[in-house]
PDB file of C-alpha atoms in Angstrom:
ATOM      1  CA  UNK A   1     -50.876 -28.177 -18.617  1.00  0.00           C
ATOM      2  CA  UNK A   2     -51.328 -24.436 -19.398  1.00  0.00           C
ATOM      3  CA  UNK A   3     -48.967 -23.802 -16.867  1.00  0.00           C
ATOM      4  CA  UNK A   4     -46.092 -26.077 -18.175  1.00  0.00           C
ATOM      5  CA  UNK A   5     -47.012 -25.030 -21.707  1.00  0.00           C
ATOM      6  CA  UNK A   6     -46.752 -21.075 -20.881  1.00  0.00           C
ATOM      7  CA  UNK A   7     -43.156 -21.419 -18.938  1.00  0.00           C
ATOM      8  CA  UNK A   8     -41.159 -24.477 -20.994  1.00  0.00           C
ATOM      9  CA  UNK A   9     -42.639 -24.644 -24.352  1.00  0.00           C
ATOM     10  CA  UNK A  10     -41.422 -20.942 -25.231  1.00  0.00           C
ATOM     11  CA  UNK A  11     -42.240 -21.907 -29.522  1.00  0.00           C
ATOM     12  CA  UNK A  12     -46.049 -20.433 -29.476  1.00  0.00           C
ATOM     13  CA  UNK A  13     -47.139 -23.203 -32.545  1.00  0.00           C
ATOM     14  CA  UNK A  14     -45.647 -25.905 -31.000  1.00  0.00           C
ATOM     15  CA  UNK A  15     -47.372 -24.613 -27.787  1.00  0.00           C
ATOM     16  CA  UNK A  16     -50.692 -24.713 -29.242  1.00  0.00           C
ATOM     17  CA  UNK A  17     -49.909 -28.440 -30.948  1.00  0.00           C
ATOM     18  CA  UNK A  18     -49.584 -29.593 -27.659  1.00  0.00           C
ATOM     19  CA  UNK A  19     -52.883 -28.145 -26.046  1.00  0.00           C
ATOM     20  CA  UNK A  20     -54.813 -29.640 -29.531  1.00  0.00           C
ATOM     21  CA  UNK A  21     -53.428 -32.974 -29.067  1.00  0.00           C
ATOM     22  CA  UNK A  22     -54.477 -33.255 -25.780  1.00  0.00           C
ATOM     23  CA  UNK A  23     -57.626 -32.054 -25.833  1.00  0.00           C
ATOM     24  CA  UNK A  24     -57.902 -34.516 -29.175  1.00  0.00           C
ATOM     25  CA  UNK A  25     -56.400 -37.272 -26.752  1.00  0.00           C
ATOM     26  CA  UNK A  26     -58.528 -36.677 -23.673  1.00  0.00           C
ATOM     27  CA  UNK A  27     -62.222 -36.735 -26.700  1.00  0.00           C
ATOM     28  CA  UNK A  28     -60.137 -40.541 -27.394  1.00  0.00           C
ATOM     29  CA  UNK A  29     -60.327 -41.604 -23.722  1.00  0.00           C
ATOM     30  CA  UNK A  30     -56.355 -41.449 -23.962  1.00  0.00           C
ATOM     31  CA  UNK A  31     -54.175 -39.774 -21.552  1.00  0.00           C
ATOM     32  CA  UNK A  32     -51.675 -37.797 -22.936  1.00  0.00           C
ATOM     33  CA  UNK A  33     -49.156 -36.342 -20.448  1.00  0.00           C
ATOM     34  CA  UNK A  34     -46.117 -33.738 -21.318  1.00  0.00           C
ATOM     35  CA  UNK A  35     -43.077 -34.735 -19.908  1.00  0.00           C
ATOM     36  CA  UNK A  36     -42.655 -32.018 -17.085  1.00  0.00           C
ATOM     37  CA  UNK A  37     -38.955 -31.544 -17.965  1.00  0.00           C
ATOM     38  CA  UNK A  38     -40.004 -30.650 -21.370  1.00  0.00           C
ATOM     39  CA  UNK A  39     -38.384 -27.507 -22.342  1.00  0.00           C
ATOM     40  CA  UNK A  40     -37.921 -25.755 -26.068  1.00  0.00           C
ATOM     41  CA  UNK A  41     -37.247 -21.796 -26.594  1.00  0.00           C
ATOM     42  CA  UNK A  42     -37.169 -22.458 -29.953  1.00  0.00           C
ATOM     43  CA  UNK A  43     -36.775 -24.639 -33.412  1.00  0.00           C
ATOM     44  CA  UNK A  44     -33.493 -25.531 -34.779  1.00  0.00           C
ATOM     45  CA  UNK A  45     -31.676 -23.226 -37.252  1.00  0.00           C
ATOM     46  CA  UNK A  46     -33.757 -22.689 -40.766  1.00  0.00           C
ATOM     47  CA  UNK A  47     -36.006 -25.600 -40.139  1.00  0.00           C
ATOM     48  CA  UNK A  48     -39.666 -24.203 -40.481  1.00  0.00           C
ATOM     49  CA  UNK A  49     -42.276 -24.211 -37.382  1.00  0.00           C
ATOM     50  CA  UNK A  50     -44.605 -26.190 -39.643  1.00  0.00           C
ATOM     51  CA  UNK A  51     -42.020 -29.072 -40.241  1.00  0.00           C
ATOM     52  CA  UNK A  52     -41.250 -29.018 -36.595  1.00  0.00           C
ATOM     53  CA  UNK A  53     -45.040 -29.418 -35.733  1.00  0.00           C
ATOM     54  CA  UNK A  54     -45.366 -32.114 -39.193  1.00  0.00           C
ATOM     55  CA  UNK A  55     -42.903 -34.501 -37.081  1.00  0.00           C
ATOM     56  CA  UNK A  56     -44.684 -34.027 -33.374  1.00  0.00           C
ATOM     57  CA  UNK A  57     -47.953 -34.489 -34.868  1.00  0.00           C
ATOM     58  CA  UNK A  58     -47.391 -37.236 -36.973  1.00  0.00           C
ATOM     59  CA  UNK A  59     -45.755 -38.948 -33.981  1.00  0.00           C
ATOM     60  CA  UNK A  60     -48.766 -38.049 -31.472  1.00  0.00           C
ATOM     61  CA  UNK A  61     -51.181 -38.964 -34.281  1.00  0.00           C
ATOM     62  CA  UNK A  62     -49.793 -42.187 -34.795  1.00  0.00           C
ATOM     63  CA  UNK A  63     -50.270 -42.913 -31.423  1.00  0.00           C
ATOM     64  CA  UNK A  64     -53.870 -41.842 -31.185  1.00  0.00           C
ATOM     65  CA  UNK A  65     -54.198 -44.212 -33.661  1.00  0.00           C
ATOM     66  CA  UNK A  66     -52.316 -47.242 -31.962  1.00  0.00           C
ATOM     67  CA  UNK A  67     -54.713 -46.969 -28.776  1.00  0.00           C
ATOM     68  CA  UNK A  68     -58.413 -46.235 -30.749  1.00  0.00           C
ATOM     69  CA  UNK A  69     -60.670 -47.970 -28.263  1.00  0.00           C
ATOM     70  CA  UNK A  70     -58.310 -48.718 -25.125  1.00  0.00           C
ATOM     71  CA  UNK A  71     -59.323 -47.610 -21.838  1.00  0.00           C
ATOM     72  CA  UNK A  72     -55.838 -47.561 -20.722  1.00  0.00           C
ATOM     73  CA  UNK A  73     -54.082 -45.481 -23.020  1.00  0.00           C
ATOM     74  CA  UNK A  74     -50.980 -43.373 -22.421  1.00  0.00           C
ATOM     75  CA  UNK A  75     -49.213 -41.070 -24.533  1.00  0.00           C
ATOM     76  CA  UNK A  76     -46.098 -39.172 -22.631  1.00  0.00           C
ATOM     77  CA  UNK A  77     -44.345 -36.237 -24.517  1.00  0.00           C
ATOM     78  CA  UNK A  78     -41.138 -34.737 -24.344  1.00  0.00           C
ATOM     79  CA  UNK A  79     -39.349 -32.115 -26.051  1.00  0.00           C
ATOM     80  CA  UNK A  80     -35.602 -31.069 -24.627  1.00  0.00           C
ATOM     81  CA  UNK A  81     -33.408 -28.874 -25.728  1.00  0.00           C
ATOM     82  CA  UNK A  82     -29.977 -27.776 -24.724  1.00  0.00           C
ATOM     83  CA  UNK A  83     -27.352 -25.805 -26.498  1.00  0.00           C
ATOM     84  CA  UNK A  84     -26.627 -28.114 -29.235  1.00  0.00           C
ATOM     85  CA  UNK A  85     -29.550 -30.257 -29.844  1.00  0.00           C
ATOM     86  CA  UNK A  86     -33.486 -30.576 -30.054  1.00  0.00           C
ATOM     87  CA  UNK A  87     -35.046 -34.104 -28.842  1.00  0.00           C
ATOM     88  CA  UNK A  88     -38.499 -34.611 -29.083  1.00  0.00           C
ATOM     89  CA  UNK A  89     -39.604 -38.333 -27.762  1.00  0.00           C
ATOM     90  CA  UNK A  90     -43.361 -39.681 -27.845  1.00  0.00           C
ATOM     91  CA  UNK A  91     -43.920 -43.036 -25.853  1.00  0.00           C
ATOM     92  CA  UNK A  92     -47.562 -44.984 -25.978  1.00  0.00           C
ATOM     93  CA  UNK A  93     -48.489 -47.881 -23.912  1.00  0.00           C
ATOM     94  CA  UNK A  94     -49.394 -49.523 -27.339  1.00  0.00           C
ATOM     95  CA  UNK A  95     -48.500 -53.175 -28.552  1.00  0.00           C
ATOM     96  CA  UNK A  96     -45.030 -51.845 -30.201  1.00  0.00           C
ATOM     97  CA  UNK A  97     -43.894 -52.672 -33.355  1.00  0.00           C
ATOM     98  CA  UNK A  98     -42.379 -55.672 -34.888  1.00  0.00           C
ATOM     99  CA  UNK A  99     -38.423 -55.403 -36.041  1.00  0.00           C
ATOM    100  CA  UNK A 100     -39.773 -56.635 -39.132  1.00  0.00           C
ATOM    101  CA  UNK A 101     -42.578 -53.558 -39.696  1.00  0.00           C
ATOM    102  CA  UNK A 102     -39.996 -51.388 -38.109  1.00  0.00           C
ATOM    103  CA  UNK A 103     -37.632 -52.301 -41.240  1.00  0.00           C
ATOM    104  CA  UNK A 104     -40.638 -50.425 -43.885  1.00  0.00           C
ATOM    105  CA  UNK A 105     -42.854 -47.721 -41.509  1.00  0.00           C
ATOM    106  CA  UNK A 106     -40.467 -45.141 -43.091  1.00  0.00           C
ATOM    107  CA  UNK A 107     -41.506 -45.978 -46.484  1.00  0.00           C
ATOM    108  CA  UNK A 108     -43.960 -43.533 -48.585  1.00  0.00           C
ATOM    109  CA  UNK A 109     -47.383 -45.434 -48.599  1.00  0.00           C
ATOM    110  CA  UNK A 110     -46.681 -48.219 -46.067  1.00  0.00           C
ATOM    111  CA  UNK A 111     -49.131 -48.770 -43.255  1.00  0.00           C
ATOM    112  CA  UNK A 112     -50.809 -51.374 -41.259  1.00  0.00           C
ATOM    113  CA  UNK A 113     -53.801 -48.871 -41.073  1.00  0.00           C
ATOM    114  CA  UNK A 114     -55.302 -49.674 -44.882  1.00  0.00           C
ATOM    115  CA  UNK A 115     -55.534 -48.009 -47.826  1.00  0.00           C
ATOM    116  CA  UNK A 116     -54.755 -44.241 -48.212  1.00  0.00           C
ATOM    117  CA  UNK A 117     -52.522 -44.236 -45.085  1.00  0.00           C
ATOM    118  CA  UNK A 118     -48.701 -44.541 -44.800  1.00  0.00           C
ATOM    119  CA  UNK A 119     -47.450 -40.862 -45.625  1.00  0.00           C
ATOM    120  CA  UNK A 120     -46.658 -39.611 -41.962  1.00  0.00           C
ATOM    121  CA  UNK A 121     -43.575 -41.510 -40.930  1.00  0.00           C
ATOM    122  CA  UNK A 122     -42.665 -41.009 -44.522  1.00  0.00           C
ATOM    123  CA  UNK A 123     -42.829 -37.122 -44.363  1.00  0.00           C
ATOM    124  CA  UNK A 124     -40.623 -37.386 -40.767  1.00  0.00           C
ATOM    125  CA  UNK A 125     -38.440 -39.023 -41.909  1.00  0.00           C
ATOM    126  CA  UNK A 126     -38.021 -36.815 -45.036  1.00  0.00           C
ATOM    127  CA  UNK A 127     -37.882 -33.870 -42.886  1.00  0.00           C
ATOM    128  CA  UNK A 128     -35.088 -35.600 -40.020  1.00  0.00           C
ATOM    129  CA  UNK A 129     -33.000 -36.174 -43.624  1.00  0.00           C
ATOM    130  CA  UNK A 130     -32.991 -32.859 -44.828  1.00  0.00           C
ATOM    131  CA  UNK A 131     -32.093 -31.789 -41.259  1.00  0.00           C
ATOM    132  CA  UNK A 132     -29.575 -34.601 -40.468  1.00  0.00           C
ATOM    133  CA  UNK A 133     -31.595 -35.152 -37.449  1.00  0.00           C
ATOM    134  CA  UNK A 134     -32.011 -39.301 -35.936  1.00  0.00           C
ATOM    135  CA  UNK A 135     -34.748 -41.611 -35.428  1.00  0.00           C
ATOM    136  CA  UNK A 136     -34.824 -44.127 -32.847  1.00  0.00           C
ATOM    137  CA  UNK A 137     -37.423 -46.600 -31.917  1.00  0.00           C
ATOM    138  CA  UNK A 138     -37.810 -49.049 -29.254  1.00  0.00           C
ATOM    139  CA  UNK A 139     -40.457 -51.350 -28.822  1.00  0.00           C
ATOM    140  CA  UNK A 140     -40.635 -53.230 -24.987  1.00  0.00           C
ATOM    141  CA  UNK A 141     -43.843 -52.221 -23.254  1.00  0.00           C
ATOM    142  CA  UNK A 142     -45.123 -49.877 -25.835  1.00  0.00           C
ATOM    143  CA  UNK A 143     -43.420 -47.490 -28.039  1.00  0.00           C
ATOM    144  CA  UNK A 144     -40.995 -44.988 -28.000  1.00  0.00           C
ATOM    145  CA  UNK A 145     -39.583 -42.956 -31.108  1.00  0.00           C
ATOM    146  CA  UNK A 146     -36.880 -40.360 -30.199  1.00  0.00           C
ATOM    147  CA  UNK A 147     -36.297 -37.773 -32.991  1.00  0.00           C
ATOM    148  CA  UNK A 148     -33.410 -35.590 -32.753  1.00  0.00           C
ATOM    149  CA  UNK A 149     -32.103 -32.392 -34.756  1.00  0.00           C
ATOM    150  CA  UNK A 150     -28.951 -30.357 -34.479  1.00  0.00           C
ATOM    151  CA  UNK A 151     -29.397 -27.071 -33.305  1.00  0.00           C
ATOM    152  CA  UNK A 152     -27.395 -25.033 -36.222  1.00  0.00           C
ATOM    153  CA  UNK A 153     -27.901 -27.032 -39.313  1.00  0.00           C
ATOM    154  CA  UNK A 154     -28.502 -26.078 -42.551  1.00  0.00           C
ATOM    155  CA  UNK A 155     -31.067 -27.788 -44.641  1.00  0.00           C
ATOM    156  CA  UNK A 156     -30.038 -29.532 -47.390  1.00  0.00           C
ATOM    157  CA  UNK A 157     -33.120 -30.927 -49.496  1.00  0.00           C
TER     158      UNK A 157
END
């Protein structure tokens, strides 16, 4: 993990993210697993570290959350890059999520989690605005949200 983290994830906070969620992961009993064609020299274009590190938490987090107390949990990340665009993706082995919950997760305060809970797709999806990044989810055998940002792109918000 060091290894991959050192030579493909070249943005040191997002770097350190990583290692913390795993470690978090691996205290859960989860397996979380970076994609080994991750790769990211850096953040897009006036975007902050932090919100960069909001939306991959919030994602990871989310599915921490979705496997509490399953001996067969995977996470998989991957962050790509190329000249024009940043993707990160986060799948879990989770039950998915219903079109119809799909329809309000992005709304501030909504959760199936209780009370108190229900900001963090909120604040990504705040941040992919203000970026004109995407969202995609699919829900088969698990989960998998795709978030992608233009490169150059100024923030608007």
């Amino acid at each position: 993990l060091i290894g991959t983290l050192i030579s493909k994830i070249k943005e040191p906070s997002v770097a350190g993210l990583l290692m913390s969620k795993t470690g978090k992961a691996s205290e859960k009993k989860v397996k979380l697993v970076i994609n080994e064609d991750s790769f990211i020299n850096t953040i897009p274009e006036n975007m902050h570290k932090d919100e960069f590190c909001s939306i991959l938490g919030n994602l990871i987090e989310n599915s921490l959350d979705e496997l509490a107390g399953r001996t067969d949990g995977l996470i998989e990340v991957g962050i790509f890059q190329d000249e024009n665009e940043i993707n990160i993706t986060v799948y879990d082995n989770g039950k998915g999520i219903s079109e119809a919950v799909q329809t309000k997760i992005f709304e501030k305060g909504h959760s199936t989690k209780g009370a108190g809970r229900g900001f963090g797709l909120y604040i990504i999806k705040e941040i992919v605005d203000a970026y004109q990044g995407q969202i995609r989810i699919w829900c088969a055998s698990g989960t998998i949200i795709s978030v992608t940002f233009p490169i150059r792109q100024e923030k608007i918000k």
